Amino acid sequence: MRVGLVLAGVDSQLTLDHPLCRSYPLTASTSQQSSSSSLAGQYTATQFSFASTPKPFKNPHYTRHSAPGGPGKRNKTLKQILTLERERVDEEVRKRREQREERRRLRQERGETAAETDAEDEEREDEVVSFVSIEATPSLMPQKRYCDITGLEAKYVDPRTLLRYHSPSIFELIRSPSFQPAVVQAYLALRGMGVVLR
Protein backbone atom coordinates (compact mmCIF):
# COMPACT_ATOMS: atom_id res chain seq x y z
CA MET A 1 0.00 0.00 0.00
CA ARG A 2 1.35 3.43 -0.92
CA VAL A 3 0.69 6.56 1.11
CA GLY A 4 0.89 10.10 -0.24
CA LEU A 5 2.75 12.51 2.03
CA VAL A 6 2.24 16.27 1.79
CA LEU A 7 5.20 18.20 3.23
CA ALA A 8 5.36 21.93 2.64
CA GLY A 9 3.68 21.65 -0.73
CA VAL A 10 5.88 18.77 -1.96
CA ASP A 11 4.15 15.48 -2.68
CA SER A 12 6.13 12.28 -2.28
CA GLN A 13 5.01 8.67 -2.18
CA LEU A 14 5.96 6.49 0.82
CA THR A 15 4.99 2.92 1.48
CA LEU A 16 3.71 1.91 4.92
CA ASP A 17 6.76 -0.29 5.34
CA HIS A 18 8.99 2.78 4.89
CA PRO A 19 11.15 3.51 8.03
CA LEU A 20 9.47 6.90 8.49
CA CYS A 21 6.01 5.33 8.62
CA ARG A 22 7.16 2.50 10.88
CA SER A 23 8.82 4.82 13.40
CA TYR A 24 5.75 7.06 13.70
CA PRO A 25 2.68 4.81 13.90
CA LEU A 26 -0.61 6.46 13.07
CA THR A 27 -3.24 6.70 15.78
CA ALA A 28 -6.84 5.64 15.24
CA SER A 29 -8.01 9.25 15.19
CA THR A 30 -5.45 10.14 12.54
CA SER A 31 -6.46 7.26 10.31
CA GLN A 32 -10.17 8.10 10.78
CA GLN A 33 -9.54 11.74 9.91
CA SER A 34 -7.62 10.84 6.80
CA SER A 35 -10.23 8.35 5.58
CA SER A 36 -13.08 10.82 6.08
CA SER A 37 -11.25 13.74 4.51
CA SER A 38 -11.22 14.57 0.84
CA LEU A 39 -7.51 13.69 0.77
CA ALA A 40 -8.17 10.00 1.36
CA GLY A 41 -4.90 8.11 1.56
CA GLN A 42 -2.75 11.26 2.07
CA TYR A 43 -1.31 12.66 5.30
CA THR A 44 -0.22 16.16 6.23
CA ALA A 45 3.06 17.19 7.83
CA THR A 46 1.37 17.91 11.16
CA GLN A 47 0.42 14.25 11.46
CA PHE A 48 4.12 13.34 11.28
CA SER A 49 5.12 16.02 13.80
CA PHE A 50 7.89 15.34 16.33
CA ALA A 51 6.02 17.33 18.97
CA SER A 52 3.41 14.63 19.57
CA THR A 53 5.85 11.72 19.85
CA PRO A 54 6.73 10.56 23.37
CA LYS A 55 10.18 11.50 24.66
CA PRO A 56 11.30 8.89 27.22
CA PHE A 57 14.53 10.74 28.04
CA LYS A 58 12.65 13.72 29.51
CA ASN A 59 11.53 13.77 33.12
CA PRO A 60 7.75 14.33 33.16
CA HIS A 61 7.91 15.72 36.73
CA TYR A 62 10.59 18.32 35.95
CA THR A 63 9.69 21.91 36.81
CA ARG A 64 11.77 24.81 35.64
CA HIS A 65 11.22 27.00 38.70
CA SER A 66 13.00 25.99 41.90
CA ALA A 67 10.62 27.72 44.32
CA PRO A 68 6.87 27.15 44.00
CA GLY A 69 5.38 30.13 42.22
CA GLY A 70 8.70 31.99 42.08
CA PRO A 71 11.25 32.44 39.35
CA GLY A 72 14.22 30.09 39.12
CA LYS A 73 17.85 31.01 39.43
CA ARG A 74 18.65 34.04 37.33
CA ASN A 75 22.01 34.70 35.76
CA LYS A 76 23.60 38.02 36.63
CA THR A 77 25.01 40.34 34.03
CA LEU A 78 28.66 41.35 34.02
CA LYS A 79 27.73 44.84 35.18
CA GLN A 80 25.85 43.42 38.19
CA ILE A 81 28.75 41.11 39.09
CA LEU A 82 31.30 43.93 38.91
CA THR A 83 29.08 46.23 40.98
CA LEU A 84 28.59 43.58 43.68
CA GLU A 85 32.34 42.86 43.69
CA ARG A 86 33.14 46.57 44.05
CA GLU A 87 30.64 46.89 46.92
CA ARG A 88 32.11 43.82 48.65
CA VAL A 89 35.67 45.17 48.35
CA ASP A 90 34.61 48.63 49.54
CA GLU A 91 32.86 47.09 52.56
CA GLU A 92 35.93 45.00 53.39
CA VAL A 93 38.22 48.04 53.12
CA ARG A 94 35.85 50.09 55.31
CA LYS A 95 35.81 47.36 58.00
CA ARG A 96 39.61 47.11 57.99
CA ARG A 97 39.94 50.87 58.23
CA GLU A 98 37.57 50.92 61.22
CA GLN A 99 39.52 48.09 62.88
CA ARG A 100 42.79 49.97 62.28
CA GLU A 101 41.34 53.17 63.75
CA GLU A 102 40.08 51.21 66.77
CA ARG A 103 43.53 49.63 67.34
CA ARG A 104 45.21 53.01 66.97
CA ARG A 105 42.82 54.58 69.49
CA LEU A 106 43.42 51.75 72.01
CA ARG A 107 47.20 52.06 71.64
CA GLN A 108 47.07 55.79 72.18
CA GLU A 109 45.07 55.21 75.36
CA ARG A 110 47.76 52.79 76.55
CA GLY A 111 50.45 55.35 75.72
CA GLU A 112 52.32 53.66 72.86
CA THR A 113 54.18 55.90 70.44
CA ALA A 114 52.81 56.77 67.03
CA ALA A 115 55.84 55.25 65.24
CA GLU A 116 55.23 51.80 66.78
CA THR A 117 51.52 52.02 65.94
CA ASP A 118 52.12 52.95 62.29
CA ALA A 119 54.74 50.21 61.84
CA GLU A 120 52.40 47.52 63.19
CA ASP A 121 49.50 48.79 61.06
CA GLU A 122 51.62 48.62 57.90
CA GLU A 123 52.66 45.05 58.73
CA ARG A 124 49.02 44.03 59.17
CA GLU A 125 47.88 45.80 56.01
CA ASP A 126 46.72 43.03 53.68
CA GLU A 127 45.59 43.44 50.13
CA VAL A 128 41.90 42.77 49.59
CA VAL A 129 41.54 39.84 47.20
CA SER A 130 39.11 40.40 44.35
CA PHE A 131 38.77 39.31 40.74
CA VAL A 132 40.67 42.39 39.62
CA SER A 133 43.54 42.22 42.13
CA ILE A 134 44.65 38.60 41.61
CA GLU A 135 48.16 38.55 40.19
CA ALA A 136 49.93 35.46 38.95
CA THR A 137 53.60 34.75 38.37
CA PRO A 138 54.79 34.26 34.81
CA SER A 139 54.20 30.79 33.47
CA LEU A 140 57.11 28.35 33.64
CA MET A 141 55.79 26.43 30.63
CA PRO A 142 57.56 27.12 27.34
CA GLN A 143 55.78 29.60 25.10
CA LYS A 144 53.78 28.01 22.30
CA ARG A 145 54.98 28.76 18.78
CA TYR A 146 52.58 28.96 15.89
CA CYS A 147 53.05 28.55 12.14
CA ASP A 148 53.40 31.92 10.40
CA ILE A 149 51.48 30.67 7.36
CA THR A 150 48.63 28.51 8.72
CA GLY A 151 48.37 29.51 12.39
CA LEU A 152 48.66 25.88 13.53
CA GLU A 153 51.17 24.87 16.19
CA ALA A 154 54.65 25.09 14.64
CA LYS A 155 57.07 22.24 15.10
CA TYR A 156 59.84 23.54 12.84
CA VAL A 157 61.73 26.74 11.93
CA ASP A 158 63.21 27.44 8.50
CA PRO A 159 66.87 28.42 9.12
CA ARG A 160 67.09 30.55 5.96
CA THR A 161 63.97 32.71 6.42
CA LEU A 162 63.34 32.16 10.17
CA LEU A 163 59.68 31.47 9.41
CA ARG A 164 57.96 28.92 11.62
CA TYR A 165 56.07 26.18 9.81
CA HIS A 166 53.75 23.33 10.72
CA SER A 167 54.44 20.59 8.18
CA PRO A 168 56.74 19.67 5.26
CA SER A 169 54.13 20.84 2.76
CA ILE A 170 54.34 24.36 4.25
CA PHE A 171 58.15 24.13 4.09
CA GLU A 172 57.90 23.41 0.34
CA LEU A 173 55.69 26.48 -0.03
CA ILE A 174 58.20 28.65 1.87
CA ARG A 175 61.10 27.44 -0.29
CA SER A 176 59.19 27.79 -3.57
CA PRO A 177 60.27 30.58 -5.96
CA SER A 178 56.85 32.26 -5.62
CA PHE A 179 57.65 33.10 -1.98
CA GLN A 180 59.58 36.35 -2.53
CA PRO A 181 61.70 37.99 0.22
CA ALA A 182 59.09 40.75 0.54
CA VAL A 183 56.46 38.14 1.40
CA VAL A 184 58.79 36.55 3.97
CA GLN A 185 59.42 39.97 5.54
CA ALA A 186 55.67 40.64 5.66
CA TYR A 187 55.08 37.38 7.55
CA LEU A 188 57.94 38.15 9.94
CA ALA A 189 56.59 41.68 10.48
CA LEU A 190 53.22 40.20 11.49
CA ARG A 191 55.01 38.29 14.23
CA GLY A 192 57.06 41.36 15.20
CA MET A 193 60.33 39.92 13.92
CA GLY A 194 60.61 42.00 10.75
CA VAL A 195 63.87 43.65 9.72
CA VAL A 196 63.97 47.34 10.64
CA LEU A 197 66.49 49.36 8.61
CA ARG A 198 67.83 52.51 10.27
C-alpha positions as a printed Julia matrix, in Angstrom:
198×3 Matrix{Float64}:
   0.0    0.0    0.0
   1.35   3.43  -0.92
   0.69   6.56   1.11
   0.89  10.1   -0.24
   2.75  12.51   2.03
   2.24  16.27   1.79
   5.2   18.2    3.23
   5.36  21.93   2.64
   3.68  21.65  -0.73
   5.88  18.77  -1.96
   4.15  15.48  -2.68
   6.13  12.28  -2.28
   5.01   8.67  -2.18
   5.96   6.49   0.82
   4.99   2.92   1.48
   3.71   1.91   4.92
   6.76  -0.29   5.34
   8.99   2.78   4.89
  11.15   3.51   8.03
   9.47   6.9    8.49
   6.01   5.33   8.62
   7.16   2.5   10.88
   8.82   4.82  13.4
   5.75   7.06  13.7
   2.68   4.81  13.9
  -0.61   6.46  13.07
  -3.24   6.7   15.78
  -6.84   5.64  15.24
  -8.01   9.25  15.19
  -5.45  10.14  12.54
  -6.46   7.26  10.31
 -10.17   8.1   10.78
  -9.54  11.74   9.91
  -7.62  10.84   6.8
 -10.23   8.35   5.58
 -13.08  10.82   6.08
 -11.25  13.74   4.51
 -11.22  14.57   0.84
  -7.51  13.69   0.77
  -8.17  10.0    1.36
  -4.9    8.11   1.56
  -2.75  11.26   2.07
  -1.31  12.66   5.3
  -0.22  16.16   6.23
   3.06  17.19   7.83
   1.37  17.91  11.16
   0.42  14.25  11.46
   4.12  13.34  11.28
   5.12  16.02  13.8
   7.89  15.34  16.33
   6.02  17.33  18.97
   3.41  14.63  19.57
   5.85  11.72  19.85
   6.73  10.56  23.37
  10.18  11.5   24.66
  11.3    8.89  27.22
  14.53  10.74  28.04
  12.65  13.72  29.51
  11.53  13.77  33.12
   7.75  14.33  33.16
   7.91  15.72  36.73
  10.59  18.32  35.95
   9.69  21.91  36.81
  11.77  24.81  35.64
  11.22  27.0   38.7
  13.0   25.99  41.9
  10.62  27.72  44.32
   6.87  27.15  44.0
   5.38  30.13  42.22
   8.7   31.99  42.08
  11.25  32.44  39.35
  14.22  30.09  39.12
  17.85  31.01  39.43
  18.65  34.04  37.33
  22.01  34.7   35.76
  23.6   38.02  36.63
  25.01  40.34  34.03
  28.66  41.35  34.02
  27.73  44.84  35.18
  25.85  43.42  38.19
  28.75  41.11  39.09
  31.3   43.93  38.91
  29.08  46.23  40.98
  28.59  43.58  43.68
  32.34  42.86  43.69
  33.14  46.57  44.05
  30.64  46.89  46.92
  32.11  43.82  48.65
  35.67  45.17  48.35
  34.61  48.63  49.54
  32.86  47.09  52.56
  35.93  45.0   53.39
  38.22  48.04  53.12
  35.85  50.09  55.31
  35.81  47.36  58.0
  39.61  47.11  57.99
  39.94  50.87  58.23
  37.57  50.92  61.22
  39.52  48.09  62.88
  42.79  49.97  62.28
  41.34  53.17  63.75
  40.08  51.21  66.77
  43.53  49.63  67.34
  45.21  53.01  66.97
  42.82  54.58  69.49
  43.42  51.75  72.01
  47.2   52.06  71.64
  47.07  55.79  72.18
  45.07  55.21  75.36
  47.76  52.79  76.55
  50.45  55.35  75.72
  52.32  53.66  72.86
  54.18  55.9   70.44
  52.81  56.77  67.03
  55.84  55.25  65.24
  55.23  51.8   66.78
  51.52  52.02  65.94
  52.12  52.95  62.29
  54.74  50.21  61.84
  52.4   47.52  63.19
  49.5   48.79  61.06
  51.62  48.62  57.9
  52.66  45.05  58.73
  49.02  44.03  59.17
  47.88  45.8   56.01
  46.72  43.03  53.68
  45.59  43.44  50.13
  41.9   42.77  49.59
  41.54  39.84  47.2
  39.11  40.4   44.35
  38.77  39.31  40.74
  40.67  42.39  39.62
  43.54  42.22  42.13
  44.65  38.6   41.61
  48.16  38.55  40.19
  49.93  35.46  38.95
  53.6   34.75  38.37
  54.79  34.26  34.81
  54.2   30.79  33.47
  57.11  28.35  33.64
  55.79  26.43  30.63
  57.56  27.12  27.34
  55.78  29.6   25.1
  53.78  28.01  22.3
  54.98  28.76  18.78
  52.58  28.96  15.89
  53.05  28.55  12.14
  53.4   31.92  10.4
  51.48  30.67   7.36
  48.63  28.51   8.72
  48.37  29.51  12.39
  48.66  25.88  13.53
  51.17  24.87  16.19
  54.65  25.09  14.64
  57.07  22.24  15.1
  59.84  23.54  12.84
  61.73  26.74  11.93
  63.21  27.44   8.5
  66.87  28.42   9.12
  67.09  30.55   5.96
  63.97  32.71   6.42
  63.34  32.16  10.17
  59.68  31.47   9.41
  57.96  28.92  11.62
  56.07  26.18   9.81
  53.75  23.33  10.72
  54.44  20.59   8.18
  56.74  19.67   5.26
  54.13  20.84   2.76
  54.34  24.36   4.25
  58.15  24.13   4.09
  57.9   23.41   0.34
  55.69  26.48  -0.03
  58.2   28.65   1.87
  61.1   27.44  -0.29
  59.19  27.79  -3.57
  60.27  30.58  -5.96
  56.85  32.26  -5.62
  57.65  33.1   -1.98
  59.58  36.35  -2.53
  61.7   37.99   0.22
  59.09  40.75   0.54
  56.46  38.14   1.4
  58.79  36.55   3.97
  59.42  39.97   5.54
  55.67  40.64   5.66
  55.08  37.38   7.55
  57.94  38.15   9.94
  56.59  41.68  10.48
  53.22  40.2   11.49
  55.01  38.29  14.23
  57.06  41.36  15.2
  60.33  39.92  13.92
  60.61  42.0   10.75
  63.87  43.65   9.72
  63.97  47.34  10.64
  66.49  49.36   8.61
  67.83  52.51  10.27
